[in-house]
Short mmCIF file of C-alpha atoms and ligand atoms in Angstrom, two decimals:
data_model
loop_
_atom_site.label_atom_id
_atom_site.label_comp_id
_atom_site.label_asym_id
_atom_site.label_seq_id
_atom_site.Cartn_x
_atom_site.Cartn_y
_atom_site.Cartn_z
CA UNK A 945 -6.19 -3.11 -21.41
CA UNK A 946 -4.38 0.30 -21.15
CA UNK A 947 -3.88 0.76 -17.70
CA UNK A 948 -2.56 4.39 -16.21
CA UNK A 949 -0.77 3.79 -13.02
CA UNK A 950 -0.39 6.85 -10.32
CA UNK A 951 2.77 6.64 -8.31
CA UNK A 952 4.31 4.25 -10.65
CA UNK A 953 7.27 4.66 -8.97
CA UNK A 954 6.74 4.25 -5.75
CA UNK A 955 6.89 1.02 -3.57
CA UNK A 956 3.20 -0.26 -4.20
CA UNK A 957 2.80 1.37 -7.77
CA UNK A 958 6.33 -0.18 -8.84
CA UNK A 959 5.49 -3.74 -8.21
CA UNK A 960 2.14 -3.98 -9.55
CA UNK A 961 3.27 -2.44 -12.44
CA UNK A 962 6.17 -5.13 -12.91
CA UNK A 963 3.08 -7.63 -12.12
CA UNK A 964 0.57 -6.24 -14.65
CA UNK A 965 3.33 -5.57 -17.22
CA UNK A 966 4.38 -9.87 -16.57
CA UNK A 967 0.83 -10.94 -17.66
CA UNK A 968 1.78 -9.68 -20.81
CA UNK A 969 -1.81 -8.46 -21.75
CA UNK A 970 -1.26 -4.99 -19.98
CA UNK A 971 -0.07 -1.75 -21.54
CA UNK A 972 1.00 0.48 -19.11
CA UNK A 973 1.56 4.39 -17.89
CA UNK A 974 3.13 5.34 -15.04
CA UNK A 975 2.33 8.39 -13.69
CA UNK A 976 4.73 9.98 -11.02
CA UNK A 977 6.12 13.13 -9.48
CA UNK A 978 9.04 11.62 -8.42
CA UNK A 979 9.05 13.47 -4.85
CA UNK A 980 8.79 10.18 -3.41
CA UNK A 981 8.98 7.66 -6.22
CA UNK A 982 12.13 6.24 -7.88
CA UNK A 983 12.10 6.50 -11.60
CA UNK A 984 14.45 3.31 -11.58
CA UNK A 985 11.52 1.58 -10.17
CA UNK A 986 8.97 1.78 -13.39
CA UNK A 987 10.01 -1.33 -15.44
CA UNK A 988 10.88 -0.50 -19.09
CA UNK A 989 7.93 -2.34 -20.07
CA UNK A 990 6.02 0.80 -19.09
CA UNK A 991 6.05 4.70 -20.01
CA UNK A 992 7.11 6.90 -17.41
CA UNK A 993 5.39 10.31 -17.46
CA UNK A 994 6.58 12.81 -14.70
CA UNK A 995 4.06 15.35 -13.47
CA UNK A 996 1.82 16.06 -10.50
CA UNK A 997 -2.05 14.73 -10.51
CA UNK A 998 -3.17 18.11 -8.92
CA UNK A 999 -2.25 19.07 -12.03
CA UNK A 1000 -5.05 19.30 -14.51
CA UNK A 1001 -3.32 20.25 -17.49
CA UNK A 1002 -0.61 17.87 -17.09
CA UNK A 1003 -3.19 15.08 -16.64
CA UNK A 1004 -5.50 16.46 -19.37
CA UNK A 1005 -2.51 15.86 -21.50
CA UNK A 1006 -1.55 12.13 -20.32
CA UNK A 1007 -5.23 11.19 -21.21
CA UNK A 1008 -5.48 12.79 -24.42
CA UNK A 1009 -2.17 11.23 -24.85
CA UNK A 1010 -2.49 7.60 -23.63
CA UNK A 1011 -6.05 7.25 -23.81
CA UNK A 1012 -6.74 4.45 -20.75
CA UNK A 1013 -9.17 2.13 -20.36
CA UNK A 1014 -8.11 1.36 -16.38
CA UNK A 1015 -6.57 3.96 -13.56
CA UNK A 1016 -4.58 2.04 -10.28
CA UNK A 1017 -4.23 5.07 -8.10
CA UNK A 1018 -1.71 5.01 -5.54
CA UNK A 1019 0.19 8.09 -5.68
CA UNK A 1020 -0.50 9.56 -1.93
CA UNK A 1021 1.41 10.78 1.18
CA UNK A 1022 1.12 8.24 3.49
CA UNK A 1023 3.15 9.22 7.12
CA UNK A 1024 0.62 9.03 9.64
CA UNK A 1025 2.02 12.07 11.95
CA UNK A 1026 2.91 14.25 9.32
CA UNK A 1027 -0.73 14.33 8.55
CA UNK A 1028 -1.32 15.10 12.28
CA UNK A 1029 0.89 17.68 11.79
CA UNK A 1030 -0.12 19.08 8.57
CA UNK A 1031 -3.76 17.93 7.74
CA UNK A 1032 -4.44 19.88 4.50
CA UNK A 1033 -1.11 19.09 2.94
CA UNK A 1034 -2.38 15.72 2.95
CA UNK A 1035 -6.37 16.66 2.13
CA UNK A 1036 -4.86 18.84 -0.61
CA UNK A 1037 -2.20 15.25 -2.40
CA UNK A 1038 -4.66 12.62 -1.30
CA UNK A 1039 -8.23 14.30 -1.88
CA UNK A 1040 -7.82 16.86 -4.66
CA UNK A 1041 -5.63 15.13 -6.49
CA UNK A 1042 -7.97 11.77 -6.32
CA UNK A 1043 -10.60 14.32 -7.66
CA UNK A 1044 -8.61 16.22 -10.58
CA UNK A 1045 -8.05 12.23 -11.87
CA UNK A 1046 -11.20 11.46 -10.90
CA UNK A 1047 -12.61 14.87 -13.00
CA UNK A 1048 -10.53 13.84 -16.10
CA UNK A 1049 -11.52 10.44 -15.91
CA UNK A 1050 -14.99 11.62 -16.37
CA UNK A 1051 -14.42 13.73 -19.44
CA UNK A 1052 -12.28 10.91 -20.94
CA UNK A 1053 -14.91 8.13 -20.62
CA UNK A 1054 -12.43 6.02 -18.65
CA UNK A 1055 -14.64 3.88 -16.58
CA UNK A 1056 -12.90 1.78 -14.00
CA UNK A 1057 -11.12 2.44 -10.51
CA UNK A 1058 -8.95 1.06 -8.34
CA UNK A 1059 -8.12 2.69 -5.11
CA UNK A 1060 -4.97 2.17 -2.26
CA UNK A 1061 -6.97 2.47 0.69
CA UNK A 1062 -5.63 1.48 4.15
CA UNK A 1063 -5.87 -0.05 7.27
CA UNK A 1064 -5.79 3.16 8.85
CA UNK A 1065 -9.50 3.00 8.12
CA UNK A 1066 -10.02 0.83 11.40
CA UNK A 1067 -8.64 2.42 14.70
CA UNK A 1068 -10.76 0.78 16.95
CA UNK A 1069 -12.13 -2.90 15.05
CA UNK A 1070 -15.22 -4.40 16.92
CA UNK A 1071 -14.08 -7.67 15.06
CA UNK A 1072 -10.73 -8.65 14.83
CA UNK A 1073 -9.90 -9.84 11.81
CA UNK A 1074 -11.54 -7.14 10.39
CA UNK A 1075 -13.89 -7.84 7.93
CA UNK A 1076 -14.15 -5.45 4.78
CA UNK A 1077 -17.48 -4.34 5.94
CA UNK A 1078 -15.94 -3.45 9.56
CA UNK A 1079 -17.32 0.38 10.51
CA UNK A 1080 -14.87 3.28 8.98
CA UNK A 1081 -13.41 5.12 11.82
CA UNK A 1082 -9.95 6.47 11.21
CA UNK A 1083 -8.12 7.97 13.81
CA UNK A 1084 -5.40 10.08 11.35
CA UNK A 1085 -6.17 12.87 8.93
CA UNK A 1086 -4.20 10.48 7.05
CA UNK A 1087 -6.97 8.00 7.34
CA UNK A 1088 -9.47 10.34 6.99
CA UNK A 1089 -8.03 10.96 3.72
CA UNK A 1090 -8.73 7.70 2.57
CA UNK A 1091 -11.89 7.68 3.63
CA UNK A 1092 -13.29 10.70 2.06
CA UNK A 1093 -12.03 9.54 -1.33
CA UNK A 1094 -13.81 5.63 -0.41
CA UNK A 1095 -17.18 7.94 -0.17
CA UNK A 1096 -16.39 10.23 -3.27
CA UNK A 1097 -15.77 6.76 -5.55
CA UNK A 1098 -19.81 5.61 -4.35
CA UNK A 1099 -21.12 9.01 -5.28
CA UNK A 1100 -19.13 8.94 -8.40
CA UNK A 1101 -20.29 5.34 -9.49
CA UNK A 1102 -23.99 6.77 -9.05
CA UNK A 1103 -23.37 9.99 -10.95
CA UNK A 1104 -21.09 8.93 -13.81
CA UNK A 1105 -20.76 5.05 -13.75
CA UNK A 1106 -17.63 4.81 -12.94
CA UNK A 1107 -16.60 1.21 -11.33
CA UNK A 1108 -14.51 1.15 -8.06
CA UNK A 1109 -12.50 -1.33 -6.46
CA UNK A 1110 -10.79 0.01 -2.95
CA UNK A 1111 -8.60 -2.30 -1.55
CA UNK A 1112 -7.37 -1.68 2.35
CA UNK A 1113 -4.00 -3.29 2.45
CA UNK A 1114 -2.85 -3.96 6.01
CA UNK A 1115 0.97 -3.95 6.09
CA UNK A 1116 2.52 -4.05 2.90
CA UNK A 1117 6.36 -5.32 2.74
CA UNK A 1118 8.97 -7.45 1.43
CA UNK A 1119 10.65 -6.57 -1.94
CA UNK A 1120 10.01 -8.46 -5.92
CA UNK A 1121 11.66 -11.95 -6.06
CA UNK A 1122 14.02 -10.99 -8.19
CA UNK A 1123 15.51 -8.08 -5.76
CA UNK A 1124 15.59 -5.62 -8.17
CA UNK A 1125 13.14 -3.61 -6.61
CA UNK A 1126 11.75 -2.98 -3.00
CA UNK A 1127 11.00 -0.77 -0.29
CA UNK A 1128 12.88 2.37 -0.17
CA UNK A 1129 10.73 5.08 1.44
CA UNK A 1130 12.85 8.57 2.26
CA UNK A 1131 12.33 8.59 5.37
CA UNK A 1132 11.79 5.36 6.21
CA UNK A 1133 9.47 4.74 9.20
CA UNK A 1134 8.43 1.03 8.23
CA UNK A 1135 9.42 -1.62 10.99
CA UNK A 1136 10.85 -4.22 8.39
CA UNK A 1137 12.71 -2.07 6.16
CA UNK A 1138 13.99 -0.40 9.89
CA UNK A 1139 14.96 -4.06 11.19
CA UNK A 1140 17.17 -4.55 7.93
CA UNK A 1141 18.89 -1.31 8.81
CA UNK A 1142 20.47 -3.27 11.45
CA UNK A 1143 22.41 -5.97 9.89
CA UNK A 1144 23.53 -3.45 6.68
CA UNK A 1145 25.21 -1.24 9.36
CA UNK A 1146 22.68 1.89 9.11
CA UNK A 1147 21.84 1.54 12.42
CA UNK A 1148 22.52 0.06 15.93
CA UNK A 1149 19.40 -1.46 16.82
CA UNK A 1150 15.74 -1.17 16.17
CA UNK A 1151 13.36 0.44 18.53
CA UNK A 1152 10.29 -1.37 19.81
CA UNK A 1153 7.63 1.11 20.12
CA UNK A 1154 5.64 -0.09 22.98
CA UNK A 1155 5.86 -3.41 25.57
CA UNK A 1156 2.22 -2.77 27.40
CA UNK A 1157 -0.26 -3.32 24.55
CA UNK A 1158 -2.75 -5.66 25.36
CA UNK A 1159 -1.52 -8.57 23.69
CA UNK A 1160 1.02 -11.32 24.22
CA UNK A 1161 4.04 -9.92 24.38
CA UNK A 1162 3.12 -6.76 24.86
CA UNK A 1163 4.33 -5.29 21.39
CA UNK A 1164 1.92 -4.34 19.12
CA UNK A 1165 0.54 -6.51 16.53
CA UNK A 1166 0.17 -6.08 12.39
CA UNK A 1167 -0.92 -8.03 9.35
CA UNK A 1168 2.31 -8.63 7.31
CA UNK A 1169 0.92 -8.86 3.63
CA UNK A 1170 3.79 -9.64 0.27
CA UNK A 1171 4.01 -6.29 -1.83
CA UNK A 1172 3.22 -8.53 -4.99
CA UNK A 1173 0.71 -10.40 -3.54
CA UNK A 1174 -1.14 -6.84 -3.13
CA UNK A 1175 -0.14 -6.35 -6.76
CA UNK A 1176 -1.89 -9.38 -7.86
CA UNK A 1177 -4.99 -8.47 -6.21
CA UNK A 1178 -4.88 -5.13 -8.07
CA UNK A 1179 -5.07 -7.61 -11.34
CA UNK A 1180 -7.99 -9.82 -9.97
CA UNK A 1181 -9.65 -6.67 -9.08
CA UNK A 1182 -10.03 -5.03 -12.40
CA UNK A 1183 -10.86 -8.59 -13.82
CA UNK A 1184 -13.59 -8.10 -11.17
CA UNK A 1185 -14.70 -5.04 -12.30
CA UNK A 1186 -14.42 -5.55 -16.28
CA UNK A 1187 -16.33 -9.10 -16.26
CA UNK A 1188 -18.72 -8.41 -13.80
CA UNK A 1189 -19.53 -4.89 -13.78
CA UNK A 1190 -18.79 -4.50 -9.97
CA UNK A 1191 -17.55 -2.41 -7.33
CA UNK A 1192 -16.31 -3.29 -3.91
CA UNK A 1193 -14.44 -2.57 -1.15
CA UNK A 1194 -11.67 -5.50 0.09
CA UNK A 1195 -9.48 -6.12 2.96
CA UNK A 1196 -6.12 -7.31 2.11
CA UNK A 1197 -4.13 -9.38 4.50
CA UNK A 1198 -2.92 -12.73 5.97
CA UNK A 1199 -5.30 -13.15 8.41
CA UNK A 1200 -2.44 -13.61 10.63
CA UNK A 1201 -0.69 -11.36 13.09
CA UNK A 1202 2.92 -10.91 14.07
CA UNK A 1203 3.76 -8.73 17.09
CA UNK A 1204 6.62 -6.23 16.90
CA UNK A 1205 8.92 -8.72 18.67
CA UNK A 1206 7.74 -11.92 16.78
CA UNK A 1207 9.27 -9.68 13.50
CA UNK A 1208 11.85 -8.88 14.63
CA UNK A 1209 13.28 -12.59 16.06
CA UNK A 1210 12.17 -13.31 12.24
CA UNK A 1211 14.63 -11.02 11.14
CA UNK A 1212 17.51 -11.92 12.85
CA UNK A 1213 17.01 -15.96 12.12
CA UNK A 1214 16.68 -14.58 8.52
CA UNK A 1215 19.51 -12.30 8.08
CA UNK A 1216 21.26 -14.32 11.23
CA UNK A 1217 22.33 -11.15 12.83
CA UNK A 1218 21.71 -10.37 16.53
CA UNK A 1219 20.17 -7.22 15.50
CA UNK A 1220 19.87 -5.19 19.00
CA UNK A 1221 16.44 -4.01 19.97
CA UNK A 1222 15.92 -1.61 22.50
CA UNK A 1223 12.25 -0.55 24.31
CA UNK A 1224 10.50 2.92 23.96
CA UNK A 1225 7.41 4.44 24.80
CA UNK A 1226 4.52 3.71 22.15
CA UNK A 1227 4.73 5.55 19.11
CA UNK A 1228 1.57 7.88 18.84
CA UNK A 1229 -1.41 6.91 17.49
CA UNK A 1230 -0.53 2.97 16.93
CA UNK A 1231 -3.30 0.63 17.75
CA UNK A 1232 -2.50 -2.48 19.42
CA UNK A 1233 -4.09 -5.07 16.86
CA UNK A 1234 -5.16 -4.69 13.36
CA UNK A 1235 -5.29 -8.14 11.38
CA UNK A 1236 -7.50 -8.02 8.08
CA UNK A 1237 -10.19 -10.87 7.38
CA UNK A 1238 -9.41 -10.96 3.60
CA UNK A 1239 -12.34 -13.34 2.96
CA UNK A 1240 -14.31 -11.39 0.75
CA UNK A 1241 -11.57 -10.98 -1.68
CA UNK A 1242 -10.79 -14.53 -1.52
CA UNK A 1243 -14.28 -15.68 -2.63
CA UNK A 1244 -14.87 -12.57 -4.84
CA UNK A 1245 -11.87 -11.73 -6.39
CA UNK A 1246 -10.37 -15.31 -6.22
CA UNK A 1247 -7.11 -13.57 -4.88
CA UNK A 1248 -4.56 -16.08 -2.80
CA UNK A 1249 -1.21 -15.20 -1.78
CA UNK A 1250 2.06 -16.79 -2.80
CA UNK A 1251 4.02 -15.31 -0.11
CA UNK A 1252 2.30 -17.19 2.90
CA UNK A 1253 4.82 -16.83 5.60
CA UNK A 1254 6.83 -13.75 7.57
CA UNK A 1255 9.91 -15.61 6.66
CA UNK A 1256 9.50 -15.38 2.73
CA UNK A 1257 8.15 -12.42 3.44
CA UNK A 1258 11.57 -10.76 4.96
CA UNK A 1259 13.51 -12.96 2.84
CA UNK A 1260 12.76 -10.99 -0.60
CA UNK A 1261 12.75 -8.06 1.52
CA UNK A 1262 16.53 -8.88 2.63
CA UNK A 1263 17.80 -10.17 -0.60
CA UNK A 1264 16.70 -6.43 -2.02
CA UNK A 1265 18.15 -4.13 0.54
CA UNK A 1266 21.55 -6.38 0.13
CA UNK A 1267 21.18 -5.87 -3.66
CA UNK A 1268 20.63 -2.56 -3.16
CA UNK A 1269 22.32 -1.01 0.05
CA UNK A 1270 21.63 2.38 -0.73
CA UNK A 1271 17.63 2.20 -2.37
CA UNK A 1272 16.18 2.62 -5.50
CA UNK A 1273 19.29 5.34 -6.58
N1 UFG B 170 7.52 -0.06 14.98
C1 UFG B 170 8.52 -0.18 15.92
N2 UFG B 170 9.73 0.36 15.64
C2 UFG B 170 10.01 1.02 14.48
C3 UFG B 170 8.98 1.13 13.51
C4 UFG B 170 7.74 0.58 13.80
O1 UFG B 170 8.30 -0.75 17.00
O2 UFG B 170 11.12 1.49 14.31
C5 UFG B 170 6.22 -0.67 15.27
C6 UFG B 170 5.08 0.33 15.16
O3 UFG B 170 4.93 1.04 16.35
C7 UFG B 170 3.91 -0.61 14.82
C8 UFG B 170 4.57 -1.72 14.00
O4 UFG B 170 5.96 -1.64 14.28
O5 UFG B 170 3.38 -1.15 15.98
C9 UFG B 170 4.38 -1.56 12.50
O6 UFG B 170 4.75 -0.22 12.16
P1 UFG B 170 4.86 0.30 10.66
O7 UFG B 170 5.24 1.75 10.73
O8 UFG B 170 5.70 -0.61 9.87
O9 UFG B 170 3.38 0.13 10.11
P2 UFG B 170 2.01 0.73 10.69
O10 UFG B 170 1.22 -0.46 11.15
O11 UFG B 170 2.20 1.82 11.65
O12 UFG B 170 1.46 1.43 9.38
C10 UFG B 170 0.82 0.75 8.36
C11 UFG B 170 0.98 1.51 7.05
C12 UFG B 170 0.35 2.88 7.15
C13 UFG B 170 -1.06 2.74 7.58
C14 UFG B 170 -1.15 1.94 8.86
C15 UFG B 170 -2.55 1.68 9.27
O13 UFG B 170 2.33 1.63 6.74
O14 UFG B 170 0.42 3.52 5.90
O15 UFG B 170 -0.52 0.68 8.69
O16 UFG B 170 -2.61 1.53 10.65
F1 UFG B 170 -1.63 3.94 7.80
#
């Protein structure tokens, strides 16, 4: 299938493309603004074009041009507080734009959908792992943002038939196995990438945000998921949607949760530096506990992960950043 791919060049967008691109029955287009994205990120197996998806006539153009079958839509801003801060800035990237693609999509007969949605969907989980069909109450314009466009894909499968898959990942990390590309958000607020700061001499030490959460240790606690294992459930979920003429809405995580300290002792037997870590306040807006119940995609996309440990997980991610001290440049 053609497949168009929003925010091709950033950290999610990059490696599914390199996955899609490896099953070798994928043509692909990137699309990308570059404001966050690193063009040295789209494999050359894949077009690059540049331009903003608020921008009708420069997506008008890349359909008429390219003609997909498939969009993977992950271009979005994605800092929680700056969209406390500055709510339509983020209703204006992550909702318009969704519906400018969404519009062309329309026109161009392009029938299938898959969405980045987010964990920030769940800030208060009455089951924990969440399942997929947990209540949506986000706590973050952010969240909200993701929310608004999981509601707009429903109305738009009723109205014009076109087939959604939203996937929620919980946290998405580590780097492709080959270490040529990874996680290199400017600025960087991730904890992992943040921990690896450490032993490449960016930093001193690593904050923990928070010691009286409700949980063991105190420290808050997160679903680590591999960045191409979310990229191969991108491919199962169009499969989904092509042979079976399905939407759906999945969870995507390890069912397994690793507090803030449990990471970061991970780190330094990985990278076997002491790496310093000091305590602060909580961070605003955290919950304590968010672990996905990926079940449903398990037994309806067949998705299973490769990358099955925190370990692996920070092992790609460390073999990256020493590859490539200074990011994606
Ligand atoms: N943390 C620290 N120190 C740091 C950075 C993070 O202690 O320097 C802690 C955070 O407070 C949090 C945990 O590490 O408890 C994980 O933080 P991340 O910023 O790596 O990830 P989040 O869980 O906050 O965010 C992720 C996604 C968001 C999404 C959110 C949903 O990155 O896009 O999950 O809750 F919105």
């Amino acid at each position: 299938m053609k497949v168009l791919v929003t925010g091709g060049a950033g950290y999610i967008g990059s490696h599914t493309i390199r996955e899609l691109v490896r099953t070798g029955k994928h043509e692909v287009v990137a699309v990308d603004n570059l404001s966050k994205g690193h063009a040295a990120a789209v494999t050359s197996g894949a077009t690059l074009e540049q331009g903003d998806i608020r921008d009708s006539g420069f997506i008008e153009g890349v359909f008429a041009r390219h003609k997909p079958d498939a969009v993977m839509h992950f271009s979005a801003s994605i800092v929680v507080p700056d969209s406390v801060r500055d709510p339509l800035s983020y209703f204006d990237n992550n909702v318009c734009g969704t519906v400018t693609l969404l519009r062309t999509m329309v026109k161009h007969n392009c029938k299938y959908f898959i969405f980045s949605s987010t964990a920030a969907l769940f800030a208060n989980p009455k089951t924990i792992p969440i399942p997929s069909d947990e209540e949506r109450i986000p706590m973050s314009p952010y969240g909200d943002t993701k929310l608004v466009v999981e509601n707009i894909l429903k109305w738009s499968e009723d109205a014009y038939g076109v087939k959604h898959v939203c996937l929620r990942y919980f946290n998405a990390c580590g780097a492709d196995e080959h270490g040529d590309i990874g996680e290199d958000h400017e600025p960087e607020t991730h904890l992992i990438p943040i921990i690896l700061q450490v032993p490449l001499g960016k930093r001193q030490h690593v904050k923990i945000f928070g010691t009286d959460y409700p949980t063991d240790d105190g420290t808050a606690v997160r679903d680590y998921v591999h960045v191409t294992d979310l990229a191969t459930a991108h491919i199962k979920a169009l499969d989904f949607m092509v042979t079976k003429n399905r939407s759906g809405r999945f969870n995507l995580g390890s069912g397994k949760g690793y507090s803030v300290r449990e990471i970061v002792e991970a780190a330094r037997r990985v990278t076997g530096h002491p790496i310093p870590a000091v305590e602060e306040a909580r961070r605003e807006g955290d919950p304590a506990i968010l672990i996905a119940s990926s079940k449903d995609a398990e037994e309806q996309l067949g998705w299973t992960r490769r990358f099955d440990s925190v370990e692996k997980i920070l092992e790609t991610a460390w073999r990256f950043h020493q590859k490539h001290p200074t990011g994606m440049h």
